[in-house]
Each structure stands twice: as structure tokens, then as C-alpha cells.
Amino acid sequence: MSNIKRFFKDESGATAIEYGLLAALISIVAITMMGDAGTALNEVFTNVEAALDGATP
């Protein structure tokens, strides 16, 4: 019984798991933001291309 209690009180490795979860969350946010930025940048270049096409005779 004391081994089971000791097992549930042992938190050595909880820090590694927390850092792993934090890194995963940061990665997900970064990937999402980069995708949104890429979409916005593509829209800017499309608008520039359309403006340049309209400027040529």
C-alpha cells in the first residue's frame, strides 16, 4: 500500500510533461499565425498584381 501512495505522490517528470505541453501549445499557435500571415501576404501580392495589370496600357 505504501508503494502505491509513493507512486501517486511522485511528481518527478511532471515538469518535463508540462514543458512538453507548453512547447506543443506554442508550436500550434505559431503554425496558425504563420498560416494566417501567409494568407494575408498572398492577398497583398494579389492586390499589387491587379493594380500593376491595370496600370499597363
PDB file of N, CA and C in Angstrom:
ATOM      1  N   MET A   1       0.821  -1.190   0.000  1.00  0.00           N
ATOM      2  CA  MET A   1       0.000   0.000   0.000  1.00  0.00           C
ATOM      3  C   MET A   1       0.871   1.262   0.000  1.00  0.00           C
ATOM      4  N   SER A   2       1.976   1.232   0.732  1.00  0.00           N
ATOM      5  CA  SER A   2       2.849   2.409   0.793  1.00  0.00           C
ATOM      6  C   SER A   2       3.500   2.677  -0.575  1.00  0.00           C
ATOM      7  N   ASN A   3       3.753   1.619  -1.353  1.00  0.00           N
ATOM      8  CA  ASN A   3       4.306   1.815  -2.694  1.00  0.00           C
ATOM      9  C   ASN A   3       3.319   2.551  -3.593  1.00  0.00           C
ATOM     10  N   ILE A   4       2.051   2.238  -3.454  1.00  0.00           N
ATOM     11  CA  ILE A   4       1.026   2.901  -4.268  1.00  0.00           C
ATOM     12  C   ILE A   4       0.921   4.369  -3.879  1.00  0.00           C
ATOM     13  N   LYS A   5       0.949   4.671  -2.595  1.00  0.00           N
ATOM     14  CA  LYS A   5       0.893   6.057  -2.130  1.00  0.00           C
ATOM     15  C   LYS A   5       2.110   6.833  -2.631  1.00  0.00           C
ATOM     16  N   ARG A   6       3.274   6.198  -2.555  1.00  0.00           N
ATOM     17  CA  ARG A   6       4.502   6.848  -3.011  1.00  0.00           C
ATOM     18  C   ARG A   6       4.450   7.106  -4.521  1.00  0.00           C
ATOM     19  N   PHE A   7       3.864   6.168  -5.263  1.00  0.00           N
ATOM     20  CA  PHE A   7       3.750   6.321  -6.711  1.00  0.00           C
ATOM     21  C   PHE A   7       2.896   7.538  -7.079  1.00  0.00           C
ATOM     22  N   PHE A   8       1.763   7.708  -6.381  1.00  0.00           N
ATOM     23  CA  PHE A   8       0.879   8.816  -6.698  1.00  0.00           C
ATOM     24  C   PHE A   8       1.408  10.160  -6.204  1.00  0.00           C
ATOM     25  N   LYS A   9       2.278  10.153  -5.223  1.00  0.00           N
ATOM     26  CA  LYS A   9       2.857  11.402  -4.734  1.00  0.00           C
ATOM     27  C   LYS A   9       4.104  11.803  -5.518  1.00  0.00           C
ATOM     28  N   ASP A  10       4.672  10.877  -6.263  1.00  0.00           N
ATOM     29  CA  ASP A  10       5.892  11.154  -7.021  1.00  0.00           C
ATOM     30  C   ASP A  10       5.583  12.086  -8.185  1.00  0.00           C
ATOM     31  N   GLU A  11       6.208  13.234  -8.231  1.00  0.00           N
ATOM     32  CA  GLU A  11       5.977  14.206  -9.295  1.00  0.00           C
ATOM     33  C   GLU A  11       7.235  14.457 -10.125  1.00  0.00           C
ATOM     34  N   SER A  12       8.182  13.565 -10.083  1.00  0.00           N
ATOM     35  CA  SER A  12       9.420  13.756 -10.852  1.00  0.00           C
ATOM     36  C   SER A  12       9.142  13.509 -12.321  1.00  0.00           C
ATOM     37  N   GLY A  13       9.093  14.274 -13.170  1.00  0.00           N
ATOM     38  CA  GLY A  13       8.709  14.056 -14.558  1.00  0.00           C
ATOM     39  C   GLY A  13       7.509  14.904 -14.913  1.00  0.00           C
ATOM     40  N   ALA A  14       6.823  15.410 -13.921  1.00  0.00           N
ATOM     41  CA  ALA A  14       5.689  16.279 -14.204  1.00  0.00           C
ATOM     42  C   ALA A  14       6.182  17.559 -14.877  1.00  0.00           C
ATOM     43  N   THR A  15       7.348  18.027 -14.491  1.00  0.00           N
ATOM     44  CA  THR A  15       7.889  19.248 -15.084  1.00  0.00           C
ATOM     45  C   THR A  15       8.201  19.030 -16.562  1.00  0.00           C
ATOM     46  N   ALA A  16       8.764  17.893 -16.894  1.00  0.00           N
ATOM     47  CA  ALA A  16       9.075  17.591 -18.296  1.00  0.00           C
ATOM     48  C   ALA A  16       7.796  17.531 -19.126  1.00  0.00           C
ATOM     49  N   ILE A  17       6.766  16.940 -18.577  1.00  0.00           N
ATOM     50  CA  ILE A  17       5.486  16.858 -19.290  1.00  0.00           C
ATOM     51  C   ILE A  17       4.903  18.253 -19.472  1.00  0.00           C
ATOM     52  N   GLU A  18       4.984  19.073 -18.445  1.00  0.00           N
ATOM     53  CA  GLU A  18       4.464  20.442 -18.547  1.00  0.00           C
ATOM     54  C   GLU A  18       5.216  21.235 -19.605  1.00  0.00           C
ATOM     55  N   TYR A  19       6.546  21.112 -19.642  1.00  0.00           N
ATOM     56  CA  TYR A  19       7.325  21.803 -20.664  1.00  0.00           C
ATOM     57  C   TYR A  19       6.970  21.286 -22.054  1.00  0.00           C
ATOM     58  N   GLY A  20       6.746  20.007 -22.177  1.00  0.00           N
ATOM     59  CA  GLY A  20       6.353  19.431 -23.464  1.00  0.00           C
ATOM     60  C   GLY A  20       5.008  19.959 -23.930  1.00  0.00           C
ATOM     61  N   LEU A  21       4.048  20.035 -23.016  1.00  0.00           N
ATOM     62  CA  LEU A  21       2.736  20.569 -23.366  1.00  0.00           C
ATOM     63  C   LEU A  21       2.824  22.041 -23.740  1.00  0.00           C
ATOM     64  N   LEU A  22       3.634  22.787 -23.022  1.00  0.00           N
ATOM     65  CA  LEU A  22       3.813  24.205 -23.319  1.00  0.00           C
ATOM     66  C   LEU A  22       4.459  24.394 -24.697  1.00  0.00           C
ATOM     67  N   ALA A  23       5.455  23.593 -25.001  1.00  0.00           N
ATOM     68  CA  ALA A  23       6.106  23.674 -26.315  1.00  0.00           C
ATOM     69  C   ALA A  23       5.125  23.316 -27.433  1.00  0.00           C
ATOM     70  N   ALA A  24       4.287  22.317 -27.193  1.00  0.00           N
ATOM     71  CA  ALA A  24       3.294  21.935 -28.201  1.00  0.00           C
ATOM     72  C   ALA A  24       2.291  23.056 -28.417  1.00  0.00           C
ATOM     73  N   LEU A  25       1.847  23.689 -27.349  1.00  0.00           N
ATOM     74  CA  LEU A  25       0.887  24.787 -27.466  1.00  0.00           C
ATOM     75  C   LEU A  25       1.493  25.970 -28.222  1.00  0.00           C
ATOM     76  N   ILE A  26       2.726  26.304 -27.903  1.00  0.00           N
ATOM     77  CA  ILE A  26       3.410  27.403 -28.601  1.00  0.00           C
ATOM     78  C   ILE A  26       3.567  27.066 -30.083  1.00  0.00           C
ATOM     79  N   SER A  27       3.886  25.824 -30.391  1.00  0.00           N
ATOM     80  CA  SER A  27       4.040  25.406 -31.789  1.00  0.00           C
ATOM     81  C   SER A  27       2.726  25.534 -32.550  1.00  0.00           C
ATOM     82  N   ILE A  28       1.639  25.117 -31.933  1.00  0.00           N
ATOM     83  CA  ILE A  28       0.330  25.202 -32.585  1.00  0.00           C
ATOM     84  C   ILE A  28      -0.030  26.655 -32.870  1.00  0.00           C
ATOM     85  N   VAL A  29       0.195  27.523 -31.892  1.00  0.00           N
ATOM     86  CA  VAL A  29      -0.106  28.948 -32.072  1.00  0.00           C
ATOM     87  C   VAL A  29       0.779  29.540 -33.172  1.00  0.00           C
ATOM     88  N   ALA A  30       2.062  29.200 -33.174  1.00  0.00           N
ATOM     89  CA  ALA A  30       2.981  29.738 -34.180  1.00  0.00           C
ATOM     90  C   ALA A  30       2.590  29.281 -35.580  1.00  0.00           C
ATOM     91  N   ILE A  31       2.253  28.020 -35.744  1.00  0.00           N
ATOM     92  CA  ILE A  31       1.862  27.495 -37.053  1.00  0.00           C
ATOM     93  C   ILE A  31       0.587  28.174 -37.544  1.00  0.00           C
ATOM     94  N   THR A  32      -0.364  28.362 -36.642  1.00  0.00           N
ATOM     95  CA  THR A  32      -1.617  29.021 -37.012  1.00  0.00           C
ATOM     96  C   THR A  32      -1.367  30.460 -37.438  1.00  0.00           C
ATOM     97  N   MET A  33      -0.552  31.169 -36.670  1.00  0.00           N
ATOM     98  CA  MET A  33      -0.282  32.568 -37.006  1.00  0.00           C
ATOM     99  C   MET A  33       0.500  32.690 -38.302  1.00  0.00           C
ATOM    100  N   MET A  34       1.435  31.779 -38.548  1.00  0.00           N
ATOM    101  CA  MET A  34       2.199  31.831 -39.793  1.00  0.00           C
ATOM    102  C   MET A  34       1.300  31.549 -40.990  1.00  0.00           C
ATOM    103  N   GLY A  35       0.356  30.653 -40.825  1.00  0.00           N
ATOM    104  CA  GLY A  35      -0.599  30.377 -41.904  1.00  0.00           C
ATOM    105  C   GLY A  35      -1.452  31.591 -42.208  1.00  0.00           C
ATOM    106  N   ASP A  36      -1.923  32.262 -41.158  1.00  0.00           N
ATOM    107  CA  ASP A  36      -2.730  33.467 -41.349  1.00  0.00           C
ATOM    108  C   ASP A  36      -1.901  34.575 -41.998  1.00  0.00           C
ATOM    109  N   ALA A  37      -0.666  34.719 -41.573  1.00  0.00           N
ATOM    110  CA  ALA A  37       0.209  35.751 -42.153  1.00  0.00           C
ATOM    111  C   ALA A  37       0.491  35.443 -43.625  1.00  0.00           C
ATOM    112  N   GLY A  38       0.667  34.183 -43.951  1.00  0.00           N
ATOM    113  CA  GLY A  38       0.897  33.794 -45.348  1.00  0.00           C
ATOM    114  C   GLY A  38      -0.306  34.098 -46.220  1.00  0.00           C
ATOM    115  N   THR A  39      -1.484  33.854 -45.683  1.00  0.00           N
ATOM    116  CA  THR A  39      -2.704  34.157 -46.429  1.00  0.00           C
ATOM    117  C   THR A  39      -2.843  35.662 -46.657  1.00  0.00           C
ATOM    118  N   ALA A  40      -2.575  36.449 -45.626  1.00  0.00           N
ATOM    119  CA  ALA A  40      -2.663  37.903 -45.749  1.00  0.00           C
ATOM    120  C   ALA A  40      -1.621  38.426 -46.737  1.00  0.00           C
ATOM    121  N   LEU A  41      -0.427  37.873 -46.701  1.00  0.00           N
ATOM    122  CA  LEU A  41       0.629  38.300 -47.614  1.00  0.00           C
ATOM    123  C   LEU A  41       0.282  37.945 -49.056  1.00  0.00           C
ATOM    124  N   ASN A  42      -0.305  36.798 -49.253  1.00  0.00           N
ATOM    125  CA  ASN A  42      -0.734  36.394 -50.588  1.00  0.00           C
ATOM    126  C   ASN A  42      -1.790  37.365 -51.114  1.00  0.00           C
ATOM    127  N   GLU A  43      -2.693  37.797 -50.241  1.00  0.00           N
ATOM    128  CA  GLU A  43      -3.716  38.760 -50.639  1.00  0.00           C
ATOM    129  C   GLU A  43      -3.084  40.098 -51.034  1.00  0.00           C
ATOM    130  N   VAL A  44      -2.079  40.537 -50.305  1.00  0.00           N
ATOM    131  CA  VAL A  44      -1.391  41.793 -50.633  1.00  0.00           C
ATOM    132  C   VAL A  44      -0.744  41.696 -52.007  1.00  0.00           C
ATOM    133  N   PHE A  45      -0.046  40.606 -52.278  1.00  0.00           N
ATOM    134  CA  PHE A  45       0.609  40.453 -53.572  1.00  0.00           C
ATOM    135  C   PHE A  45      -0.408  40.341 -54.707  1.00  0.00           C
ATOM    136  N   THR A  46      -1.542  39.726 -54.446  1.00  0.00           N
ATOM    137  CA  THR A  46      -2.596  39.641 -55.458  1.00  0.00           C
ATOM    138  C   THR A  46      -3.126  41.036 -55.783  1.00  0.00           C
ATOM    139  N   ASN A  47      -3.321  41.854 -54.745  1.00  0.00           N
ATOM    140  CA  ASN A  47      -3.789  43.230 -54.964  1.00  0.00           C
ATOM    141  C   ASN A  47      -2.749  44.055 -55.727  1.00  0.00           C
ATOM    142  N   VAL A  48      -1.486  43.882 -55.400  1.00  0.00           N
ATOM    143  CA  VAL A  48      -0.424  44.602 -56.105  1.00  0.00           C
ATOM    144  C   VAL A  48      -0.387  44.174 -57.567  1.00  0.00           C
ATOM    145  N   GLU A  49      -0.502  42.876 -57.809  1.00  0.00           N
ATOM    146  CA  GLU A  49      -0.501  42.373 -59.188  1.00  0.00           C
ATOM    147  C   GLU A  49      -1.677  42.944 -59.967  1.00  0.00           C
ATOM    148  N   ALA A  50      -2.852  42.985 -59.358  1.00  0.00           N
ATOM    149  CA  ALA A  50      -4.031  43.523 -60.032  1.00  0.00           C
ATOM    150  C   ALA A  50      -3.850  45.016 -60.320  1.00  0.00           C
ATOM    151  N   ALA A  51      -3.257  45.747 -59.397  1.00  0.00           N
ATOM    152  CA  ALA A  51      -3.031  47.179 -59.609  1.00  0.00           C
ATOM    153  C   ALA A  51      -2.024  47.408 -60.732  1.00  0.00           C
ATOM    154  N   LEU A  52      -1.002  46.576 -60.790  1.00  0.00           N
ATOM    155  CA  LEU A  52       0.009  46.722 -61.847  1.00  0.00           C
ATOM    156  C   LEU A  52      -0.565  46.338 -63.205  1.00  0.00           C
ATOM    157  N   ASP A  53      -1.413  45.326 -63.254  1.00  0.00           N
ATOM    158  CA  ASP A  53      -2.046  44.932 -64.517  1.00  0.00           C
ATOM    159  C   ASP A  53      -2.957  46.043 -65.017  1.00  0.00           C
ATOM    160  N   GLY A  54      -3.616  46.759 -64.118  1.00  0.00           N
ATOM    161  CA  GLY A  54      -4.489  47.850 -64.513  1.00  0.00           C
ATOM    162  C   GLY A  54      -3.708  49.086 -64.944  1.00  0.00           C
ATOM    163  N   ALA A  55      -2.449  49.200 -64.562  1.00  0.00           N
ATOM    164  CA  ALA A  55      -1.649  50.375 -64.875  1.00  0.00           C
ATOM    165  C   ALA A  55      -1.007  50.278 -66.256  1.00  0.00           C
ATOM    166  N   THR A  56      -0.908  49.097 -66.813  1.00  0.00           N
ATOM    167  CA  THR A  56      -0.258  48.956 -68.129  1.00  0.00           C
ATOM    168  C   THR A  56      -1.265  49.261 -69.230  1.00  0.00           C
ATOM    169  N   PRO A  57      -0.824  49.917 -70.308  1.00  0.00           N
ATOM    170  CA  PRO A  57      -1.752  50.272 -71.396  1.00  0.00           C
ATOM    171  C   PRO A  57      -2.153  49.090 -72.254  1.00  0.00           C
TER     172      PRO A  57
END
